[in-house]
């Protein structure tokens, strides 16, 4: 019972942070592995998705009330991301995740550095890019695969790409990213559930806590706007870099 209460606390905080700038997996996944070190990794990852999808859904509902999202491009991107996440969840059994971690750390450093240096980046809507109509679909599909396969930093990469290449501001990008994250979580969860890799006794209480955190986090983001999201984005990116670099050094 003590472990479950502690996990619910982590899940609440993960939902709060993830709704604003991504990075909830940085909090929730290590907590599961630390408290259940003997459990099968796939079971812990599947249980994490039960919790994550609840918080993401709550954030989507909150954002949808205040932030208009272009439904046509979002629908295609969401479908691609869901399919990508299923493939990624399947691939984790066959591909070495450790080989990817170094590349992810480097990309996070580049992303965080770019946002830090360009002080006005993402603070104003720039008019959506029309150069490659399928670009957002391809980008979200690729990140869907990564989310199902490994996960850390998916929300941060989504937000950065949507701002940098598809010209959303941070608030729009955060809302768009939450919808994409909802579909990647659903795709990966579907795979893990079909494989019997989900513990609902742990996942459901965590999901309730994550849902509350996700709604409150999205509310703070909507209320405080793009500058607030930019600051949290930089903090989350720095934390992701530190955590993944530490994992590589072990």
CSV table of C-alpha atoms in Angstrom, one decimal, residues 10 35 248:
chain,number,residue,atom,x,y,z
A,10,UNK,CA,4.8,10.4,-8.7
A,35,UNK,CA,9.8,0.4,-6.5
A,248,UNK,CA,24.5,6.0,-20.0
